[in-house]
XYZ file of C-alpha atoms in Angstrom:
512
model
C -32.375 -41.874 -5.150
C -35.097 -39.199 -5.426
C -34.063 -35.675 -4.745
C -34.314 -34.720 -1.904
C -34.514 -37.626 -0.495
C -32.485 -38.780 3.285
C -30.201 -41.081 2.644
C -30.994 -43.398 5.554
C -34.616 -43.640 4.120
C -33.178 -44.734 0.762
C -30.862 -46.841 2.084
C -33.732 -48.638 3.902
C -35.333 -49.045 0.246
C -32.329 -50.823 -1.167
C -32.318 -52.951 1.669
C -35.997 -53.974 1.195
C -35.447 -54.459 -2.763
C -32.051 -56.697 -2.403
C -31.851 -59.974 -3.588
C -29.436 -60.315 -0.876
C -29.791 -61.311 2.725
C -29.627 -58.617 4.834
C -29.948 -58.387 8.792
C -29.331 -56.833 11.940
C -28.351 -58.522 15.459
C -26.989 -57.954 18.487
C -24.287 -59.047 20.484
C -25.425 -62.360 21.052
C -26.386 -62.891 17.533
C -30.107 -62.279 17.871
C -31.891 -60.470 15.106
C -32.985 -56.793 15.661
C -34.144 -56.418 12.189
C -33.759 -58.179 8.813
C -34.688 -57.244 5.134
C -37.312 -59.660 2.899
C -34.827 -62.388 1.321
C -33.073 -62.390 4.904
C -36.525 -63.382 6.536
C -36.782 -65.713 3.132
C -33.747 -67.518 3.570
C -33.782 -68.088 7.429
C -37.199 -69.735 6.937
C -38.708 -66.520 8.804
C -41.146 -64.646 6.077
C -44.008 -63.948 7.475
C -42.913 -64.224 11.033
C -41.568 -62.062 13.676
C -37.673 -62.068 13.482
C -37.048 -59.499 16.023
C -35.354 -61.545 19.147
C -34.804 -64.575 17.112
C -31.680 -66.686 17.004
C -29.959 -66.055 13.811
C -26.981 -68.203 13.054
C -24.154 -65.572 12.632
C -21.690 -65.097 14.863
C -20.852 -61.443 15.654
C -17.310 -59.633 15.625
C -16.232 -62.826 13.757
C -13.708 -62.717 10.634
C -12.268 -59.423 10.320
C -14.352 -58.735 7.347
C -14.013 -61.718 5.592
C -16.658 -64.171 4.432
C -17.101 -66.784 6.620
C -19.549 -69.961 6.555
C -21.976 -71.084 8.641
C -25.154 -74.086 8.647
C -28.684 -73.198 9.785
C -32.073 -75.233 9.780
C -34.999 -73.620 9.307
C -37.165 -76.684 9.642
C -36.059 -79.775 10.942
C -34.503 -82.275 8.886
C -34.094 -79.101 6.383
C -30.051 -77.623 6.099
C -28.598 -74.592 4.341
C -25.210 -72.811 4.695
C -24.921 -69.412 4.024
C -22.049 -67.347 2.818
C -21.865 -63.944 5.051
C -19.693 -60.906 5.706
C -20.619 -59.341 8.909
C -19.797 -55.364 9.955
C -20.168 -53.739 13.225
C -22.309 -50.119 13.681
C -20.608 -47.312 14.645
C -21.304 -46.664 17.876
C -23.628 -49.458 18.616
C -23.032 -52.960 20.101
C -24.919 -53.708 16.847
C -23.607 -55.922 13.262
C -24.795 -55.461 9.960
C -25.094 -58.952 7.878
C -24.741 -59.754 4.503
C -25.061 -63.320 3.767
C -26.856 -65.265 0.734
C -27.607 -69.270 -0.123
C -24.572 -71.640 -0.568
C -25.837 -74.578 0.183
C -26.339 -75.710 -3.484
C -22.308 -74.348 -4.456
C -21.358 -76.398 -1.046
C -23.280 -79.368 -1.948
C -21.253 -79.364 -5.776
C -17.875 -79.016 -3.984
C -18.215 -81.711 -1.856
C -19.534 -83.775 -4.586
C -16.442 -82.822 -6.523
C -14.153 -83.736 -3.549
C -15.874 -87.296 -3.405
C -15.303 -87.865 -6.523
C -11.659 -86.829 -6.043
C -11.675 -89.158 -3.656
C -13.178 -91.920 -4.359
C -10.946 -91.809 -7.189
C -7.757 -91.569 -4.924
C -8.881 -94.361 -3.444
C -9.484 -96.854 -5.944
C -6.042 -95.885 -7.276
C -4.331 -96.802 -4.182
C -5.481 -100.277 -4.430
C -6.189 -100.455 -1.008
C -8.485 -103.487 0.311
C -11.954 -103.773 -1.766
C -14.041 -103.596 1.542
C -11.853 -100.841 2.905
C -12.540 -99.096 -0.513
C -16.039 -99.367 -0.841
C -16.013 -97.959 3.114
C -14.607 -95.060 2.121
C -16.876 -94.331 -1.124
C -19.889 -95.013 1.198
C -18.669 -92.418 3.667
C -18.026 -89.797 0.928
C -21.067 -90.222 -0.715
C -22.959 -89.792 2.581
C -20.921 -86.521 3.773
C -21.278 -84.595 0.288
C -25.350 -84.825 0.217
C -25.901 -85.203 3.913
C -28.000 -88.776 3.213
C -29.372 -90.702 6.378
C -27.436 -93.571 4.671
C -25.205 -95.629 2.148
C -24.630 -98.953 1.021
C -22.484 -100.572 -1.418
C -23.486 -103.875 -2.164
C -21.081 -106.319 -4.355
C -22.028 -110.008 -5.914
C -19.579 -112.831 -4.621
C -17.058 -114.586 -6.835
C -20.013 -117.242 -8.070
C -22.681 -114.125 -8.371
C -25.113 -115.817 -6.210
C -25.596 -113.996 -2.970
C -24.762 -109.951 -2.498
C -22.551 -108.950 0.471
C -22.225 -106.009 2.527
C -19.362 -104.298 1.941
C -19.317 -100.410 2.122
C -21.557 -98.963 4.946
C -22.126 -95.405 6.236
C -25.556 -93.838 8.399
C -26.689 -97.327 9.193
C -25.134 -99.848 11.349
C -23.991 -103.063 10.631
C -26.053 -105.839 10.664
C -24.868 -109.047 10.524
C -27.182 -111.111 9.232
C -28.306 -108.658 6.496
C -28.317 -110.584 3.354
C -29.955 -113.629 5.189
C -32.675 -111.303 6.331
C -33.059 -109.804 2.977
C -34.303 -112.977 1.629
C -36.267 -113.547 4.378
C -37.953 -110.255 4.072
C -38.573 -111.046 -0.191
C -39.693 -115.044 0.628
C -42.450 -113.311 2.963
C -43.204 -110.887 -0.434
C -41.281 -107.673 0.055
C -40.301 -106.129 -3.636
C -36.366 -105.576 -3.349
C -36.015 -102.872 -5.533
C -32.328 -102.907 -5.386
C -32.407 -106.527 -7.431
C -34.736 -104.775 -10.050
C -31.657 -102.393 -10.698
C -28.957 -105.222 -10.300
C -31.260 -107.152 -13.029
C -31.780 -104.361 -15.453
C -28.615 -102.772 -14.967
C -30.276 -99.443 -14.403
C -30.574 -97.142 -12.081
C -34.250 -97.415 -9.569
C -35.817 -94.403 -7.881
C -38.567 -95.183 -4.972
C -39.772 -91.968 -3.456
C -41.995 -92.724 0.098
C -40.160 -96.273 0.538
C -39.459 -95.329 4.438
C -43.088 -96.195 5.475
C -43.629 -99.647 3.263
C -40.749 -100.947 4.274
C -41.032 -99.887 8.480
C -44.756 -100.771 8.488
C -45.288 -103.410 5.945
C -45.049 -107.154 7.579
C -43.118 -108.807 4.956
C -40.233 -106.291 6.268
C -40.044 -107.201 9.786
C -37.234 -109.195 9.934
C -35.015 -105.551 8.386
C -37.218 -103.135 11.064
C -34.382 -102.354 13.397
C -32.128 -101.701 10.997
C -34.064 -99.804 8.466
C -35.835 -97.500 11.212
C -32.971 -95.388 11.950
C -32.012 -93.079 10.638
C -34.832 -91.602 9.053
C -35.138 -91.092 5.556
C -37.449 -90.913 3.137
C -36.625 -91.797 -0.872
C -34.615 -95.012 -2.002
C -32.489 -94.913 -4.534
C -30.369 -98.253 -6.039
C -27.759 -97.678 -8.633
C -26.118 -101.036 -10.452
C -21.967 -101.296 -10.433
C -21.736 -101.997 -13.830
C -18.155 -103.915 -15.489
C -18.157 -104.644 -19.370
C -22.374 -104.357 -19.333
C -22.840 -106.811 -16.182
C -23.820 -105.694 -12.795
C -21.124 -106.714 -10.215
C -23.241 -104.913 -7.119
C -25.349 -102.101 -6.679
C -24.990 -98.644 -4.118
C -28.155 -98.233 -2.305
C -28.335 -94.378 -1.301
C -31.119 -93.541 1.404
C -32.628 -89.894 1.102
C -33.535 -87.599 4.160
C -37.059 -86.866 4.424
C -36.640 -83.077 2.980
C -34.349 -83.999 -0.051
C -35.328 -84.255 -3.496
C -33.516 -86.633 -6.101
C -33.239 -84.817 -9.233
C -30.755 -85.427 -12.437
C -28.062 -83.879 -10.430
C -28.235 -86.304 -7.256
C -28.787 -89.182 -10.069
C -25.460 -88.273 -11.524
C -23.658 -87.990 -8.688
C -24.669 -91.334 -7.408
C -23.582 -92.875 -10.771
C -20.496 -91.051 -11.313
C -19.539 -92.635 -7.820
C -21.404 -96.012 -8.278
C -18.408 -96.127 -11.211
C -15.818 -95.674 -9.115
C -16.919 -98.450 -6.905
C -17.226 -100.823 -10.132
C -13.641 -100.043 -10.910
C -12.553 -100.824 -7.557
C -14.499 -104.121 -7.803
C -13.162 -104.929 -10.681
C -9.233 -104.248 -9.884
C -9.823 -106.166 -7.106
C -11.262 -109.194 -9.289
C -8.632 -109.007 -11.575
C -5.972 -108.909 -8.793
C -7.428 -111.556 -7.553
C -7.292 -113.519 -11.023
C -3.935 -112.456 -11.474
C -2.668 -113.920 -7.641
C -4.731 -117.212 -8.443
C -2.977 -117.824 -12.361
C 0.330 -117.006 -10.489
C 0.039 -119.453 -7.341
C -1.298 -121.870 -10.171
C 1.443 -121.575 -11.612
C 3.844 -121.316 -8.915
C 2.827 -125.121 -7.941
C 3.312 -126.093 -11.629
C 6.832 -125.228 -11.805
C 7.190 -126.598 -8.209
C 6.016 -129.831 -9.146
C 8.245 -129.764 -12.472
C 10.978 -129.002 -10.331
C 10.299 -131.840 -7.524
C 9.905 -134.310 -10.542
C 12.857 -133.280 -11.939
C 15.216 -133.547 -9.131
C 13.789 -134.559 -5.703
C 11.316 -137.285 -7.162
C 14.158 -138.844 -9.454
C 16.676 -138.699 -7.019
C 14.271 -140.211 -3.984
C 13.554 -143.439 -6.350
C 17.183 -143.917 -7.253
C 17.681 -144.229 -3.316
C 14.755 -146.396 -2.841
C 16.388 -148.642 -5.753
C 19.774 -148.712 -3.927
C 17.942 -149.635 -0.850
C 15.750 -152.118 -2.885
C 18.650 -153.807 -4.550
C 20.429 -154.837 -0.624
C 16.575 -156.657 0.314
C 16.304 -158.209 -2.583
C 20.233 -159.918 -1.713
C 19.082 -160.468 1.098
C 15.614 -162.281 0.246
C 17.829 -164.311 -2.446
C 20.077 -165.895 0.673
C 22.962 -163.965 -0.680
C 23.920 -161.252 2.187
C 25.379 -158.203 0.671
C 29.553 -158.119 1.305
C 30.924 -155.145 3.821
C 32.073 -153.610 0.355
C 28.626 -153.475 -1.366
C 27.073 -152.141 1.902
C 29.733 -149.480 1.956
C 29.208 -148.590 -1.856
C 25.296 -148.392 -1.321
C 25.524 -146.365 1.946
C 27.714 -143.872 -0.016
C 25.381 -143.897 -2.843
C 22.851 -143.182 -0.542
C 25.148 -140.235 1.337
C 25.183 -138.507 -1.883
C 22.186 -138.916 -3.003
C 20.927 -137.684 -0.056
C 22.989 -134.790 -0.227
C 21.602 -133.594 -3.557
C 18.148 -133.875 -2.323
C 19.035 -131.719 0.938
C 20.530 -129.344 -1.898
C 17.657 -129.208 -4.562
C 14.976 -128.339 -1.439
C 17.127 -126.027 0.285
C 17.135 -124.206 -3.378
C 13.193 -124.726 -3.429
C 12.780 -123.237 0.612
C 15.111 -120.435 -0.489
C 13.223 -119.119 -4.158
C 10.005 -119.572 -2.002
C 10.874 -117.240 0.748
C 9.220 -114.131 0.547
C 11.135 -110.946 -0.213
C 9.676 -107.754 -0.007
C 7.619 -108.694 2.892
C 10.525 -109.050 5.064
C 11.348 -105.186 4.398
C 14.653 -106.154 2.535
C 15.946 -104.039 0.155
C 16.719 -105.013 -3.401
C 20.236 -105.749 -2.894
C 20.480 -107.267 0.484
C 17.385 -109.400 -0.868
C 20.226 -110.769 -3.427
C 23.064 -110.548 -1.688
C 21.596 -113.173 0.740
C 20.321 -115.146 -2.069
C 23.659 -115.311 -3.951
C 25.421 -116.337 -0.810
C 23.109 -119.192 -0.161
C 23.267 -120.249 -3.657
C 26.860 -120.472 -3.834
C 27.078 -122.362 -0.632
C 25.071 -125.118 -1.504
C 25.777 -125.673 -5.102
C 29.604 -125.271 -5.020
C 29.617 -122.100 -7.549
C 30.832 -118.784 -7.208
C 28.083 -116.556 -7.551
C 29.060 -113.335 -7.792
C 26.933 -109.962 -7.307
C 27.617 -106.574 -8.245
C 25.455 -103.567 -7.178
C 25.297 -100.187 -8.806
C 23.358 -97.422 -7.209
C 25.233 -94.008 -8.207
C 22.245 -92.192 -6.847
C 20.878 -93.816 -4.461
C 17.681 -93.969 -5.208
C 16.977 -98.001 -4.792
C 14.897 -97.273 -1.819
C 12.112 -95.364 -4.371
C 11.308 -98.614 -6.101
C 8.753 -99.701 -4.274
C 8.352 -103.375 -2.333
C 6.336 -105.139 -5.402
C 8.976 -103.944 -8.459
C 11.786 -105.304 -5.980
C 9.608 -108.722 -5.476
C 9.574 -108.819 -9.599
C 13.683 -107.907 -9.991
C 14.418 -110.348 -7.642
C 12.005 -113.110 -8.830
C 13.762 -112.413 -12.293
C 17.080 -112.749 -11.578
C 16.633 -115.608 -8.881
C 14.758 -117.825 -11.616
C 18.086 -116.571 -14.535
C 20.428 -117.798 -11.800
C 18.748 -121.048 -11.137
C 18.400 -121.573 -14.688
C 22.340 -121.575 -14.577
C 22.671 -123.427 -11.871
C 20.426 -126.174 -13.371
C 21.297 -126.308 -17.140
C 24.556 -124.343 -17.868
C 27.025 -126.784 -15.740
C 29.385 -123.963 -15.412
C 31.580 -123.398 -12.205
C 30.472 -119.380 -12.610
C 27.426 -117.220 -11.875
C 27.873 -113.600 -12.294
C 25.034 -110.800 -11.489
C 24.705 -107.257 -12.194
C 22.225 -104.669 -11.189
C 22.565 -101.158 -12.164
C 19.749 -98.786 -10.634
C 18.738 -96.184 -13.028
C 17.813 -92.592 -10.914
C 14.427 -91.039 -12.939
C 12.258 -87.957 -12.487
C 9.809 -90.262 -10.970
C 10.147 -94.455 -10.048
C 14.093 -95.311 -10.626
C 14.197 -97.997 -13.548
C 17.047 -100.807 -13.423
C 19.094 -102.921 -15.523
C 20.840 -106.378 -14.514
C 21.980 -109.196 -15.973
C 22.908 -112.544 -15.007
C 25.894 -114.096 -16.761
C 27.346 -117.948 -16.784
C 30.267 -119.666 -18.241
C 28.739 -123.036 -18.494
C 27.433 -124.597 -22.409
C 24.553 -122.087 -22.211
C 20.885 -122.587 -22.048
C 20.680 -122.197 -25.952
C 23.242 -124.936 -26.228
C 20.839 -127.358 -24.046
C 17.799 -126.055 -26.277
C 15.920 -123.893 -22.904
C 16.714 -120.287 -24.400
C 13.869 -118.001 -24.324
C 11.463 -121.626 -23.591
C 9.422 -123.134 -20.930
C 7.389 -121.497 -18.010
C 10.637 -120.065 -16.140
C 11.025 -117.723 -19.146
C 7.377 -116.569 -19.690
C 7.064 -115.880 -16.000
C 10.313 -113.661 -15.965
C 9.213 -111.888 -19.256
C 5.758 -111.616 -17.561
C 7.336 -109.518 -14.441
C 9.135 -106.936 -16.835
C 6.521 -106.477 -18.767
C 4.388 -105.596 -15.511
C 6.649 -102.707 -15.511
C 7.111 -101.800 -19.038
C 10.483 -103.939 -19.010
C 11.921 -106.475 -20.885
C 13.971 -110.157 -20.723
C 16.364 -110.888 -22.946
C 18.578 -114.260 -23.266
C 21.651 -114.540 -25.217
C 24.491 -117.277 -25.729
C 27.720 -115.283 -24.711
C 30.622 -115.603 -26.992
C 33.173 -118.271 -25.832
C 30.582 -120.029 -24.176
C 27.645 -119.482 -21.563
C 24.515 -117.687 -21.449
C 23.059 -114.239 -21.055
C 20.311 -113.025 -19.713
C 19.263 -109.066 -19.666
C 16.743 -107.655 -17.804
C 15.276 -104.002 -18.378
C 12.785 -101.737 -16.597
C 13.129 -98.270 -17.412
C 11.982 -95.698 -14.799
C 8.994 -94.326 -14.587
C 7.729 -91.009 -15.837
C 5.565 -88.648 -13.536
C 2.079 -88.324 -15.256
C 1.027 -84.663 -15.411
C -2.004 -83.643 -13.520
C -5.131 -82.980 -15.977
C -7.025 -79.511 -15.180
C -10.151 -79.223 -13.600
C -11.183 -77.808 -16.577
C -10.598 -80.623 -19.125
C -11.923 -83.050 -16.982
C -15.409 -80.593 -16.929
C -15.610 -80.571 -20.307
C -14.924 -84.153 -21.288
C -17.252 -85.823 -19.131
């Protein structure tokens, strides 16, 4: 300040001179006055400001910073950061505010991310994924629209499956290759082909105006936007789908907005391809679900079925032969047939009761085998015994799919006793094991027949793989054992799961 100077008069200097938005309105959030970068930022240099709507809202945070949107232009957004004061004595209020748009813009982008990660961890539906990670890409850059695109299982024709800004249309894909047979460029194949991202600034008149795009008019027309951009979901080097982001006439698409788009067209690619791989993983399991079912009909049903239809066989061909069949041989075949019969009505009861679904019926682990053990008992003659430990009880934390693989476990050990150990004794054990995070659990399943070692299945065959397959799902482990004195043993372990710690912001910054 120069001596001598008022201080009002070099307070209005400062204001002139700031970088900083400064401005003066009135009750009803008009300006009275504003300083250079305030006229700047508002979109109002070299226009009168007095009178003019501002976008602050008076006598608002007790002196905290607050947020707030304004357009300057249409179609053009920023959000300002201000701190607003009242004037002594005056139903007047000093503002402060300056640019956020750009630090708003970089936290939602970092919350998309978060999410879109979130989401692809919680395995939820693919399309109800990709929804999501449309909608989040949309809100963080304020785009007129969002597409994610995926290839079908036989990568011949792209579907529709993440949508936000545009409607849904459809008969999209159909009119896609309508629109490219009457010689529109699809710019979006170009990046599925090349597996790299394609930027097309001014594609919002070609493709409303140019004929070959008719049959996409109504849909592409609104909202409006400006640039196209089409990033490839890339798995192992080979596009799976592309996300087709649609620009607003004012925005530019710089490294940043490139990134961003690629960081998230990643996350879509990993949801497509845990959803792929779930999908290969249901298919090899229902494959080979109907293998052992059709080992197991073979076995039992199939043989048992043609020994009755060689009892029955046996009285026609007596018959044929002019030699009826005496009340005794009727008697002995009918009984024959009874028991037969009988086993049959056993071995698919069995079948009905390993096939029934579990942890879809909201059972719990050991009411699941409780009710198995009784019905197994009950139609093969044995006493099946189960014994439940739970000193914490905590059973309830492991989850519906790790109770589906206990139970699948110990249901196949116990019919493997059932079937090969021709014991009169079936004992089970499950111990839950409390942890920090998912409770683990040990069991074991226990016969006093000759032992599955002793009739050479130990550790063999698919029964065994797909048990050892289920631990290992969870880290666990199968285990089978001829017991001493006779019979076989079969341990299962899953130990409980640790919490993973969360990673700082920070690290993740640094290594990407």
């Amino acid at each position: 300040m120069r001596p001598g100077a008022p201080a009002d008069d070099w307070a209005r200097r400062a204001a002139v001179h700031s970088s900083a938005g400064l401005a003066v309105v009135d009750a009803d959030g008009r300006f009275l006055a504003a300083n250079p970068a305030a006229a700047a930022l508002c979109g109002l240099d070299g226009a009168p400001v007095t009178g003019v709507r501002s976008p602050f809202r008076p006598g608002g945070g007790d002196g905290g910073e607050l947020v707030t949107g304004w357009e300057p232009a249409p179609g053009e957004r920023r959000e300002f950061a201000y701190v607003v004061d009242p004037v002594p004595g005056a139903a007047e209020w000093v503002v402060c505010f300056r640019d956020v748009t750009a630090e708003r813009v970089h936290q939602r982008r970092l919350a998309a991310i978060a999410g879109a990660a979130a989401e692809v961890a919680a395995r939820r539906s693919l399309s109800s994924t990709l929804e999501v990670l449309a909608h989040e890409v949309l809100r963080s850059d304020g785009l007129a629209g969002v597409q994610v695109l995926t290839l079908d299982a036989a990568r011949e024709r792209l579907q529709v499956l993440g949508a936000a800004g545009f409607g849904r249309e459809p008969d999209f894909f159909e009119k896609l290759v309508l629109a490219r047979d009457r010689g529109a460029r699809l710019r979006m194949l170009d990046a599925l082909r090349t597996g790299e991202p394609v930027v097309v600034p001014h594609r919002y008149e070609e493709s409303t105006q140019h004929p070959a795009w008719e049959p996409l008019w109504d849909f592409l027309r609104h909202p409006r936007w400006d640039t196209f951009v089409s990033v490839p979901l890339v798995i192992r080097g080979e596009p799976v789908g592309v996300l087709n982001a649609f620009f607003a006439p004012d925005q530019t698409v710089g490294d940043t907005e490139l990134g961003f788009l690629v960081t998230m067209a990643e996350q879509a690619a990993l949801a497509v391809d845990q959803a792929e791989q779930v999908e290969r993983e249901g298919e090899l399991a229902r494959r080979e679900e109907r293998q052992r079912l059709a080992r197991d009909l073979h076995d039992s049903v199939v043989q048992q079925v043609f020994s009755m239809m060689m009892q029955a066989t046996s009285l026609g061909v007596l018959v044929q032969r002019g030699l009826p069949p005496t009340p005794e041989r009727v008697a002995e075949v009918a009984g024959d047939l009874a028991a037969v019969a009988e086993a049959v009505l056993q071995d698919l009861r069995g079948m009905v009761v390993e096939l029934r679904p579990v942890a879809t019926e909201g059972q719990g682990l050991a009411a699941a085998l409780r009710s198995f053990c009784a019905t197994t008992g009950a139609r093969t003659g044995l006493a099946v015994e189960l014994t439940v430990d739970d000193p914490g009880d905590v059973a309830h934390r492991l989850g519906a799919d790790l109770v589906e693989d206990v139970y699948r476990v110990l249901a196949e050990a116990v019919h493997n006793s059932v079937k090969h150990a021709g014991g009169s004794r079936v004992d089970v054990g499950v111990t839950v094991v409390a942890g920090a995070g998912r409770p683990g659990v040990t069991a074991t399943v226990a016969d006093d027949g000759r032992g599955m070692a002793a009739a050479g299945t130990a550790g063999h065959g698919h029964g065994m793989t797909a048990m050892r397959e289920r631990a290992a799902r969870w880290g666990g482990v199968v285990q089978v054992d001829q017991r001493e004195g006779g019979g076989t043993l079969v341990r299962l372990a899953v130990p409980a799961a640790v919490p993973v710690r969360t990673v700082p912001a920070d690290h993740w910054t640094a290594s990407r």
